[in-house]
Each structure stands twice: as structure tokens, then as C-alpha cells.
PDB file of C-alpha atoms in Angstrom:
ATOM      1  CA  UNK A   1     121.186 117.214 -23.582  1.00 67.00           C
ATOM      2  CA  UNK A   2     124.492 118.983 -24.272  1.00 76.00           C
ATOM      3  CA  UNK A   3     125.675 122.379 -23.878  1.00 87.00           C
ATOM      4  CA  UNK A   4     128.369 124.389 -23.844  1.00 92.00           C
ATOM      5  CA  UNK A   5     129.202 127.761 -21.969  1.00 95.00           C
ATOM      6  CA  UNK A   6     131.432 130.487 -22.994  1.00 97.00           C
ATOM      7  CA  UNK A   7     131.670 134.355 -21.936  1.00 96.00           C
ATOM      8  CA  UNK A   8     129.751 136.566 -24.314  1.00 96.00           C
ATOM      9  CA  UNK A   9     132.462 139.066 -24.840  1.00 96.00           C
ATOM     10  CA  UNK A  10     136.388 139.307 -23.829  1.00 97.00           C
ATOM     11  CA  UNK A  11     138.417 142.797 -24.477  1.00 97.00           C
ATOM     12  CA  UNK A  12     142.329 142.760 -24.218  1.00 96.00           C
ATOM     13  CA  UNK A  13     144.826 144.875 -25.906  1.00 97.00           C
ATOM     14  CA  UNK A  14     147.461 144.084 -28.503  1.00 97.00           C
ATOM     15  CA  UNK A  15     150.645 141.918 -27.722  1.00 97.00           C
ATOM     16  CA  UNK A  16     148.382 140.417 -24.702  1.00 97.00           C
ATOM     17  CA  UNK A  17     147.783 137.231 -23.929  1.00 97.00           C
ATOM     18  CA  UNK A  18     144.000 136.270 -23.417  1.00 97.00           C
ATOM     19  CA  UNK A  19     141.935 133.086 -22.301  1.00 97.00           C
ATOM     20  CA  UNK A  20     138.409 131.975 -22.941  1.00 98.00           C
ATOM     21  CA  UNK A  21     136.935 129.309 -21.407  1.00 97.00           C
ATOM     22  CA  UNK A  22     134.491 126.884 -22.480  1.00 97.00           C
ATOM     23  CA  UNK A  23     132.545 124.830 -19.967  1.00 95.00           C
ATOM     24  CA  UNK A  24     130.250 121.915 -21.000  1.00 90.00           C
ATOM     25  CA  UNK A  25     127.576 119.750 -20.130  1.00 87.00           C
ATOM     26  CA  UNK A  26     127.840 116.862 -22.385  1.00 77.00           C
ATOM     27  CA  UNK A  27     128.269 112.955 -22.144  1.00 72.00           C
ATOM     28  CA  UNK A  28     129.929 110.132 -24.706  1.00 73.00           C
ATOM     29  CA  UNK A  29     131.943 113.344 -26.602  1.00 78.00           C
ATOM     30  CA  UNK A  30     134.888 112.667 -28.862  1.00 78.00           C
ATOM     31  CA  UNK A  31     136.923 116.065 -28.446  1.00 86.00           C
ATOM     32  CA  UNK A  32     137.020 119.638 -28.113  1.00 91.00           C
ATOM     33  CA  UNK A  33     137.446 122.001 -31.428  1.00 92.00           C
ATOM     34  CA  UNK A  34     137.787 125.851 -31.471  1.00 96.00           C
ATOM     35  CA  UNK A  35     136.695 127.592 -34.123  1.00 95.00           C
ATOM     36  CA  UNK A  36     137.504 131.723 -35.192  1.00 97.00           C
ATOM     37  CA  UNK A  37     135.026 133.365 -37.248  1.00 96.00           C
ATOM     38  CA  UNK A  38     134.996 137.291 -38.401  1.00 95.00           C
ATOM     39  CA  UNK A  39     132.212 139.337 -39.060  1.00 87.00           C
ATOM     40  CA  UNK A  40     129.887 136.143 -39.979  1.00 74.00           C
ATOM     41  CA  UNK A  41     131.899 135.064 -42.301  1.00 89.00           C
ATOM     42  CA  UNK A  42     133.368 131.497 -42.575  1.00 92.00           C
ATOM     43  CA  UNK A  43     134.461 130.025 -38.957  1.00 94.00           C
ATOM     44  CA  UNK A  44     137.614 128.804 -39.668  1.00 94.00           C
ATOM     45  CA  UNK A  45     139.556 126.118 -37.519  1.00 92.00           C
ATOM     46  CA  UNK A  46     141.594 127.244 -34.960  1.00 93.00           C
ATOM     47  CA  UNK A  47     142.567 123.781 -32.633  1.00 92.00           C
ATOM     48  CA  UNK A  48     141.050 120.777 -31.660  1.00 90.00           C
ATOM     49  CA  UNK A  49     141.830 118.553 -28.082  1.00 92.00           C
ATOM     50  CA  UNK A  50     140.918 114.774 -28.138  1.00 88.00           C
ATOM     51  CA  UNK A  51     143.107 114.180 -25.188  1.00 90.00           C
ATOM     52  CA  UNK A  52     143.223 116.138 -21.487  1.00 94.00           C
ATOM     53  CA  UNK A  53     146.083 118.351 -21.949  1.00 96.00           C
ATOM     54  CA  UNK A  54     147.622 121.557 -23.991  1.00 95.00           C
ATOM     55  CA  UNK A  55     147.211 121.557 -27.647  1.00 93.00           C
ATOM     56  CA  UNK A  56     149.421 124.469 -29.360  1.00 92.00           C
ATOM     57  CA  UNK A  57     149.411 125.876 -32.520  1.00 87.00           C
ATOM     58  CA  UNK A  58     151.413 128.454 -33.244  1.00 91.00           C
ATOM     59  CA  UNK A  59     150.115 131.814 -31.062  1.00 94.00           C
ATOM     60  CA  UNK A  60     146.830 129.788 -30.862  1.00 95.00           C
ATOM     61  CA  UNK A  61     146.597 126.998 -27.914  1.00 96.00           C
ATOM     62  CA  UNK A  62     143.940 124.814 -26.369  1.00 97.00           C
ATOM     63  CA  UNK A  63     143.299 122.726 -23.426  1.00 97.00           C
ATOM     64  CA  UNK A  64     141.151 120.202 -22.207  1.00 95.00           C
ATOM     65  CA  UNK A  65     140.169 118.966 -19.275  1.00 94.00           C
ATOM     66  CA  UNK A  66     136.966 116.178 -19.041  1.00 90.00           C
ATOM     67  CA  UNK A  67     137.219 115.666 -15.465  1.00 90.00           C
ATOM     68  CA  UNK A  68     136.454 118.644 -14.883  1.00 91.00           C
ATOM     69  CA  UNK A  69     134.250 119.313 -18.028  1.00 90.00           C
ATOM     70  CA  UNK A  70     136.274 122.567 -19.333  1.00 93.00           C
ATOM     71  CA  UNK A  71     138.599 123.616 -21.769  1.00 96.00           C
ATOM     72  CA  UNK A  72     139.855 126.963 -23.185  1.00 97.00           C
ATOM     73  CA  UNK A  73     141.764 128.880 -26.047  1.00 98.00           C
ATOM     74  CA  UNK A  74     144.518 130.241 -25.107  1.00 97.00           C
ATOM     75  CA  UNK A  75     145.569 133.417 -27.810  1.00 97.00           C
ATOM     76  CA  UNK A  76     149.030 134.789 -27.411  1.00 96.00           C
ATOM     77  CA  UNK A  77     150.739 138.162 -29.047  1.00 97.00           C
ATOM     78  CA  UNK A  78     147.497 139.483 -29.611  1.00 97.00           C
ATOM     79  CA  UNK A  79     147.101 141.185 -32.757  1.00 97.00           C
ATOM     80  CA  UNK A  80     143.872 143.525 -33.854  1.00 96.00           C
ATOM     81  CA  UNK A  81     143.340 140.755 -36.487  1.00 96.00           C
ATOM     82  CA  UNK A  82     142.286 138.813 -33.628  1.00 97.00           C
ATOM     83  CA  UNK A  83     139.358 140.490 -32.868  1.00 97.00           C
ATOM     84  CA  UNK A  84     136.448 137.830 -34.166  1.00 97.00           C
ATOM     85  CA  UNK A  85     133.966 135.754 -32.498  1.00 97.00           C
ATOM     86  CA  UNK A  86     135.520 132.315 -31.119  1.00 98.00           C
ATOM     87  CA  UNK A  87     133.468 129.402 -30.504  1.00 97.00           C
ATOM     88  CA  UNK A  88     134.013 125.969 -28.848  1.00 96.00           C
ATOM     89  CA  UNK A  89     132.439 122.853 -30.229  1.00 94.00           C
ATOM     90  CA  UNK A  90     131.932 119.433 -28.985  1.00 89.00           C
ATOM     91  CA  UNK A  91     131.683 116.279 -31.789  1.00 80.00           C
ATOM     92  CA  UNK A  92     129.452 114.037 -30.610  1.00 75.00           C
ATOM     93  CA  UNK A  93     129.572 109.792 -30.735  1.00 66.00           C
ATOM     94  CA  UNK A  94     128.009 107.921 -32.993  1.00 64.00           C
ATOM     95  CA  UNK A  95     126.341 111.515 -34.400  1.00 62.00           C
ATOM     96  CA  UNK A  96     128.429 111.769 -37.614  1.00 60.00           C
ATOM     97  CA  UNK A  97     130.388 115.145 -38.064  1.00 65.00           C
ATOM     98  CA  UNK A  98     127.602 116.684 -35.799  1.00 81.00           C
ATOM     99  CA  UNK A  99     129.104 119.727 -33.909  1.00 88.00           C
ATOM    100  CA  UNK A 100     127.865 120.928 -31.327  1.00 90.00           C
ATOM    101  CA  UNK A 101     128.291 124.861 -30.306  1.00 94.00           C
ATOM    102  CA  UNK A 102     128.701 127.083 -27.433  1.00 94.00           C
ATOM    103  CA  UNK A 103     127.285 130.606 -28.356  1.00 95.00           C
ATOM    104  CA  UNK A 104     130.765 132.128 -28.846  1.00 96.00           C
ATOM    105  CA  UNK A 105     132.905 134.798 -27.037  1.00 97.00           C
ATOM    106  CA  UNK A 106     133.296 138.265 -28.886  1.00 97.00           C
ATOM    107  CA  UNK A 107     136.974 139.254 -28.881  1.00 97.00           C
ATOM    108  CA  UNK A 108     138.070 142.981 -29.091  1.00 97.00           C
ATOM    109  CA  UNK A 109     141.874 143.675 -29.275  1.00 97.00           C
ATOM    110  CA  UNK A 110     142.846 147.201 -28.375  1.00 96.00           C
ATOM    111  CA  UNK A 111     145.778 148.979 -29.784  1.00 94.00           C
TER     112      UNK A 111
ATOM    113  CA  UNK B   1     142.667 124.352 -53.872  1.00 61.00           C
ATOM    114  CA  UNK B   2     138.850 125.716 -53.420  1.00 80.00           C
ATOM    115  CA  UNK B   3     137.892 125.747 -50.239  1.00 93.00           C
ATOM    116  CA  UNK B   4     133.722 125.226 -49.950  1.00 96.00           C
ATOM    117  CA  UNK B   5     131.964 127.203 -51.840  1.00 96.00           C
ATOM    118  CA  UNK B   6     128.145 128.188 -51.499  1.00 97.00           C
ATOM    119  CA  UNK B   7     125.499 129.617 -53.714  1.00 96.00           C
ATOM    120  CA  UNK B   8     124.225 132.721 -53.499  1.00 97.00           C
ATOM    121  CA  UNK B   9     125.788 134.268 -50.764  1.00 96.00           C
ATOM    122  CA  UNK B  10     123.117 136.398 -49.915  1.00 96.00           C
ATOM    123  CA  UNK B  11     119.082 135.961 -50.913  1.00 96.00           C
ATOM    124  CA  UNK B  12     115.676 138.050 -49.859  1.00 98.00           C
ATOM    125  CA  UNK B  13     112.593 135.874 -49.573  1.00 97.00           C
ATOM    126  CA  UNK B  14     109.354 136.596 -48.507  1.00 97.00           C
ATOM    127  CA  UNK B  15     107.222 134.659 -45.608  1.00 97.00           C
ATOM    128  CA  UNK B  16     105.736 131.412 -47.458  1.00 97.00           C
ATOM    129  CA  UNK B  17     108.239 130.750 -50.360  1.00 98.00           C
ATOM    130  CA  UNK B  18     110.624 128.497 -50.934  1.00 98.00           C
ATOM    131  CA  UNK B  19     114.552 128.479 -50.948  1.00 98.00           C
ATOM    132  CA  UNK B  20     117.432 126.328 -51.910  1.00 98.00           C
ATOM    133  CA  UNK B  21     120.807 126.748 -50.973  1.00 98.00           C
ATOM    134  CA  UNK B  22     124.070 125.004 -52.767  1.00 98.00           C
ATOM    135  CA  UNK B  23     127.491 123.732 -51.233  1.00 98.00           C
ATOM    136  CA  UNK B  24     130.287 122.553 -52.934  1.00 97.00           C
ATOM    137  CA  UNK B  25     132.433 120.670 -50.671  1.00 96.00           C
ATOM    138  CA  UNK B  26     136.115 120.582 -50.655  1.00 95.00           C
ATOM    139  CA  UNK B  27     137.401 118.346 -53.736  1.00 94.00           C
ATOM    140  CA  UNK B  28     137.374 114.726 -51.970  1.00 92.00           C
ATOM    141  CA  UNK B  29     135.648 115.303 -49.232  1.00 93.00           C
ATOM    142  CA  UNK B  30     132.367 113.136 -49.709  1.00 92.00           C
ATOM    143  CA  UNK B  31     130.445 114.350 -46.820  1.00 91.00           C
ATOM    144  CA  UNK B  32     128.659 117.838 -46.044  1.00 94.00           C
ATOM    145  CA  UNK B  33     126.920 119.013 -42.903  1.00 94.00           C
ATOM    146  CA  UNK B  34     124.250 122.291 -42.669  1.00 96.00           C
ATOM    147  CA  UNK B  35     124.474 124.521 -39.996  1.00 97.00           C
ATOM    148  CA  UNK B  36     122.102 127.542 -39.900  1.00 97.00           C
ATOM    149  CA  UNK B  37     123.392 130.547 -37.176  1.00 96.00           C
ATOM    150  CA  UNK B  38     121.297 133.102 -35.953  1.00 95.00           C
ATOM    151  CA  UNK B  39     122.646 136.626 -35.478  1.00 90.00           C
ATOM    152  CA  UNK B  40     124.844 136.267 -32.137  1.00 89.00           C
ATOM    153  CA  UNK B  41     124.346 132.275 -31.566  1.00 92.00           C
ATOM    154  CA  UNK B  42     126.573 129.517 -32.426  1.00 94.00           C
ATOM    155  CA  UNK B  43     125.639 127.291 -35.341  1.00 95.00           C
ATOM    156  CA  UNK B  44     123.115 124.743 -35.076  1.00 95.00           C
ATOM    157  CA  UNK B  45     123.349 121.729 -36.924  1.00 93.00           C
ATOM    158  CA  UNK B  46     120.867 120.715 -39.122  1.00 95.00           C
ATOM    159  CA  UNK B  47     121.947 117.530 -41.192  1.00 91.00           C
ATOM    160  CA  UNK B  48     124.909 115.516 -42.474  1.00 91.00           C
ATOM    161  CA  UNK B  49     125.068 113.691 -45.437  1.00 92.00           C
ATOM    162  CA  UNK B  50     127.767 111.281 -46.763  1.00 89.00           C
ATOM    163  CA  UNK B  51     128.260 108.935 -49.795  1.00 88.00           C
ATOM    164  CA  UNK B  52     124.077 110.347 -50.741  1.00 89.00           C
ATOM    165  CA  UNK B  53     122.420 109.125 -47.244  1.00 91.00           C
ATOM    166  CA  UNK B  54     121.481 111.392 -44.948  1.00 91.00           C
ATOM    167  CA  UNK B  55     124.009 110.362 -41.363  1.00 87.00           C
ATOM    168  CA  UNK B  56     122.127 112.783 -38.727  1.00 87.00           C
ATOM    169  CA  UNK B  57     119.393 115.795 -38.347  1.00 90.00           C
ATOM    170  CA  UNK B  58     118.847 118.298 -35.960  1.00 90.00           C
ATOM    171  CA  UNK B  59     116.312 119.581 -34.301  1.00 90.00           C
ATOM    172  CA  UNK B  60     114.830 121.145 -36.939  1.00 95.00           C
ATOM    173  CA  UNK B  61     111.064 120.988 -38.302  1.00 96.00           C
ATOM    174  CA  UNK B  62     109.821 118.762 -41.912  1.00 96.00           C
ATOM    175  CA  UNK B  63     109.928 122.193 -44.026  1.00 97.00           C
ATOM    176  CA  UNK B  64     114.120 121.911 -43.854  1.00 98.00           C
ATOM    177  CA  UNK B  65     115.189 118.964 -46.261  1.00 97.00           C
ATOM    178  CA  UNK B  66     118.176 118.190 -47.777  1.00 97.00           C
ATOM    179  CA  UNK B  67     120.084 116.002 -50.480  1.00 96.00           C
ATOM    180  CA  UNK B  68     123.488 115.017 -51.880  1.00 97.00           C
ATOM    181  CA  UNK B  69     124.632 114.719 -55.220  1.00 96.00           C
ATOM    182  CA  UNK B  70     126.881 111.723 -57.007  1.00 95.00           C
ATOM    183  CA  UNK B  71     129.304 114.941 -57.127  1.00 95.00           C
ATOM    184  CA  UNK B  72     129.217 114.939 -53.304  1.00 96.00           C
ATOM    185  CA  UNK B  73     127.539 118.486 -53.870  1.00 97.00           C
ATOM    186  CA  UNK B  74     124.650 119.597 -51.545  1.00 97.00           C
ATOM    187  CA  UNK B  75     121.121 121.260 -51.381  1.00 98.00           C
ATOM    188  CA  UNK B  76     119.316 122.644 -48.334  1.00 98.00           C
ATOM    189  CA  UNK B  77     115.363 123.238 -49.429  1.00 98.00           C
ATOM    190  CA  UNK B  78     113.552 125.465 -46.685  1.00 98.00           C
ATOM    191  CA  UNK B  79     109.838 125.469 -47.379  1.00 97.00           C
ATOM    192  CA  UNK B  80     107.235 127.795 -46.542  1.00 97.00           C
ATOM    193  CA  UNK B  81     109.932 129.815 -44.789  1.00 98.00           C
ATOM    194  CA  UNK B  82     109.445 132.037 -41.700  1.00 97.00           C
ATOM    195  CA  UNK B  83     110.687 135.097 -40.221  1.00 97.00           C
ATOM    196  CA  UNK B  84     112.373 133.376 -38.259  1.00 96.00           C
ATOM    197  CA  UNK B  85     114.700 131.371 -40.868  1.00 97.00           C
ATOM    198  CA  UNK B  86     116.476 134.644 -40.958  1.00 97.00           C
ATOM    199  CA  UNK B  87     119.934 133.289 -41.187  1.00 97.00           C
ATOM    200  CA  UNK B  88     123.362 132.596 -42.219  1.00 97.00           C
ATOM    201  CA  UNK B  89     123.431 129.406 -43.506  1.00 98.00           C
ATOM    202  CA  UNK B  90     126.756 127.213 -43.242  1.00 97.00           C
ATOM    203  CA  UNK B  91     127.592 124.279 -44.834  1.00 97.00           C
ATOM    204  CA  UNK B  92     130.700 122.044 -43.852  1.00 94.00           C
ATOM    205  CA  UNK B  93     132.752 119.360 -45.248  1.00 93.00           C
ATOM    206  CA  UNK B  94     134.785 116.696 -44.273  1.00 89.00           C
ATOM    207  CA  UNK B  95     136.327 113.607 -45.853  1.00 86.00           C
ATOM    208  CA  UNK B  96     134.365 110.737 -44.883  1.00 75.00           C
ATOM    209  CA  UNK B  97     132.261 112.604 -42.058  1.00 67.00           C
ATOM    210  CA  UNK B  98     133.664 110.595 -39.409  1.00 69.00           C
ATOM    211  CA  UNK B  99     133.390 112.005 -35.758  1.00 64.00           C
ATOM    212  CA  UNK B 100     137.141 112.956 -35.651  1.00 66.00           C
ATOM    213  CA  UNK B 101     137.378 114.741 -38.805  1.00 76.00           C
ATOM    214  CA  UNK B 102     138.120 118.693 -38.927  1.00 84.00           C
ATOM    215  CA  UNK B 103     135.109 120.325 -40.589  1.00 88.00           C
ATOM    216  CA  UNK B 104     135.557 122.686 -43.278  1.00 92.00           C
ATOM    217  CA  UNK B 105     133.115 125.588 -43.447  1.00 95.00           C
ATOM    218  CA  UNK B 106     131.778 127.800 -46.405  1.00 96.00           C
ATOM    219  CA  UNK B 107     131.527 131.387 -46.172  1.00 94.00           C
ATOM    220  CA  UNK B 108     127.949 130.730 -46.237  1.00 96.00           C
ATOM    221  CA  UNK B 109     124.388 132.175 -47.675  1.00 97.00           C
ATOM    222  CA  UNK B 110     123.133 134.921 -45.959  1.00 97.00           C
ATOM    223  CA  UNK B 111     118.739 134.387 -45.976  1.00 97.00           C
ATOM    224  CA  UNK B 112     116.706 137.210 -45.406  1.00 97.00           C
ATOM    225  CA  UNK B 113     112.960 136.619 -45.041  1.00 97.00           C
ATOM    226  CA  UNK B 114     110.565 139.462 -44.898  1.00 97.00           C
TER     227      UNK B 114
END
């Protein structure tokens, strides 16, 4: 099966820079996508990885690494808009636009 | 541009009836995925269509069912619901539903069931 691991909750305070990491347990996956979403609203994309390496967009950036089955979102300049729930997602071979999950890390930015 | 768009965005059912939930994907995107998250999870897929054909299903029991539209529009029917379809309910879209496409999410219906 696949899964995907991420801390439950992360607190840092504005103009900060914070990391959450996403382990995974997955074979035959085509990248790594990250995925912001407030309140249960809409997730919005954030930054996708198809390589190994450092992806960055804008204050957003991510990184991949399949050897060793982890990647994270790095979030830079923290702002108290940033507080949301961020999730990591794996798309699957062969599966489609099938997306598959971790169960998100809860983000609280501090003045 | 609209973004996806879902109907209703929030809905009260009791245990044993039946709902269905619309999506309007992005104009020219032909394929739409479902997604139903439970309070404090990640989203779980349940099915993609593209071009009308259903592309993939989750793990998800015969009372979930779905279709597309010639308008590339979608419909998720839930059928003799239970408590436990309690849910925000997401649908995505994507241009041609490859595996490398971004997906595009709706802000999504809300599904109570008492």
C-alpha cells in the first residue's frame, strides 16, 4: 500500500522560516505535490517535485528526496496568512490523476 | 476565469437517503476526480473520470457512484448514506487527467448526515 507521514501540527511565529516533512511509503510514484488548504476550504496548490532536488516558488519551496523516501515544504517570511493545514500528496502510475494524501500538518503562525 | 465550482456547498441529509453532488470543472479541463475528507484527514480519492469513462476508484463501497457529462461536468450519487459519509466533499480537475497534471480543487460540498 502507500502512505504518507506528516507531523500533525507545527507552530512558528511571523517572519520565521518553518519546515514540514513528509515521509512516504510508496512504490512506482510520479512526484511529490504540496497542497495549502484554510479552514476546509479549497486546498490550493502550493509546489510539486518530479525530480530529487529543491523546487522554489516564491516564499514557498519543496524538496524531494526518493532515496531516502522524504520530502518537505519549506515556508519562508512567515506571515499569519500562513496559518492553514498543508498536505503532501503522492500521484500514483498508471492510476490517473489519483492523489494520494498524507493527513496534513496544522500550521499556526504567531505574531 | 472560474475556477471549479460545486453545488450546494453545504447539505443536511438524514441516515438512508440519497445525495448528489455537482462539479464544474475548470473550462477545458475534461477530466474530474472526487475526493471526500473527513474532519482532520487528508482527502481520499474516490474516482476519476475523463472524456465520460470512469479512469480509477477508490476504496470506496457500491452506494458511491459517479458520472460525467458531454460538458465534462460531474455527479457524485451517495446512496443510502451513513453517519459516517459526514464529509467535505472535493472535486478536482485537470486537463486530460494525466498523472503529471496539477489538480485543481473546488471549494467543495460540505454533507451532513444525521
Amino acid at each position: 500500500g502507500q502512505s504518507l507521514e506528516q507531523p500533525s501540527e507545527v507552530t512558528a511565529v511571523e517572519g520565521a522560516i518553518v519546515q514540514i516533512n513528509c515521509t512516504y511509503q510508496t512504490s512506482g510514484f510520479y512526484g511529490l505535490s504540496w497542497y495549502q488548504q484554510h479552514d476546509g476550504g479549497a486546498p490550493t496548490f502550493l509546489s510539486y517535485n518530479a525530480l530529487d532536488g529543491l523546487e522554489e516558488t516564491g516564499r514557498f519551496s519543496s524538496f524531494l528526496s526518493r532515496s531516502d523516501s522524504y520530502g518537505y515544504l519549506l515556508l519562508q517570511e512567515l506571515q499569519m496568512k500562513d496559518s492553514a493545514s498543508y498536505f503532501c500528496a503522492v500521484m500514483i502510475y498508471n492510476q490517473g490523476g489519483k492523489l494520494i494524501f498524507g493527513q496534513g500538518t496544522e500550521l499556526s503562525v504567531k505574531p | 476565469d472560474a475556477g471549479v465550482t460545486q453545488s450546494p456547498t453545504h447539505l443536511i441529509k438524514t441516515r438512508g437517503q440519497h445525495v448528489t453532488l455537482r462539479c464544474s470543472p475548470i473550462s477545458g479541463h475534461k477530466s474530474v476526480s472526487w475526493y471526500q475528507q473527513v474532519l482532520g484527514q487528508g482527502p481520499q480519492f474516490i474516482f476519476q473520470y475523463y472524456e465520460k469513462e470512469e479512469r480509477g476508484r477508490g476504496n470506496f463501497p457500491d452506494r458511491f457512484s459517479a458520472r460525467q457529462f458531454p460538458n465534462y461536468s460531474s455527479e457524485l450519487n451517495v446512496n443510502a448514506l451513513l453517519l459516517g459519509d459526514s464529509a467535505l466533499y472535493l472535486c478536482a480537475s485537470s486537463l486530460a487527467g494525466r498523472t503529471e497534471e496539477t489538480q485543481y480543487f473546488g471549494p467543495g460540498t460540505r454533507l451532513l448526515v444525521l
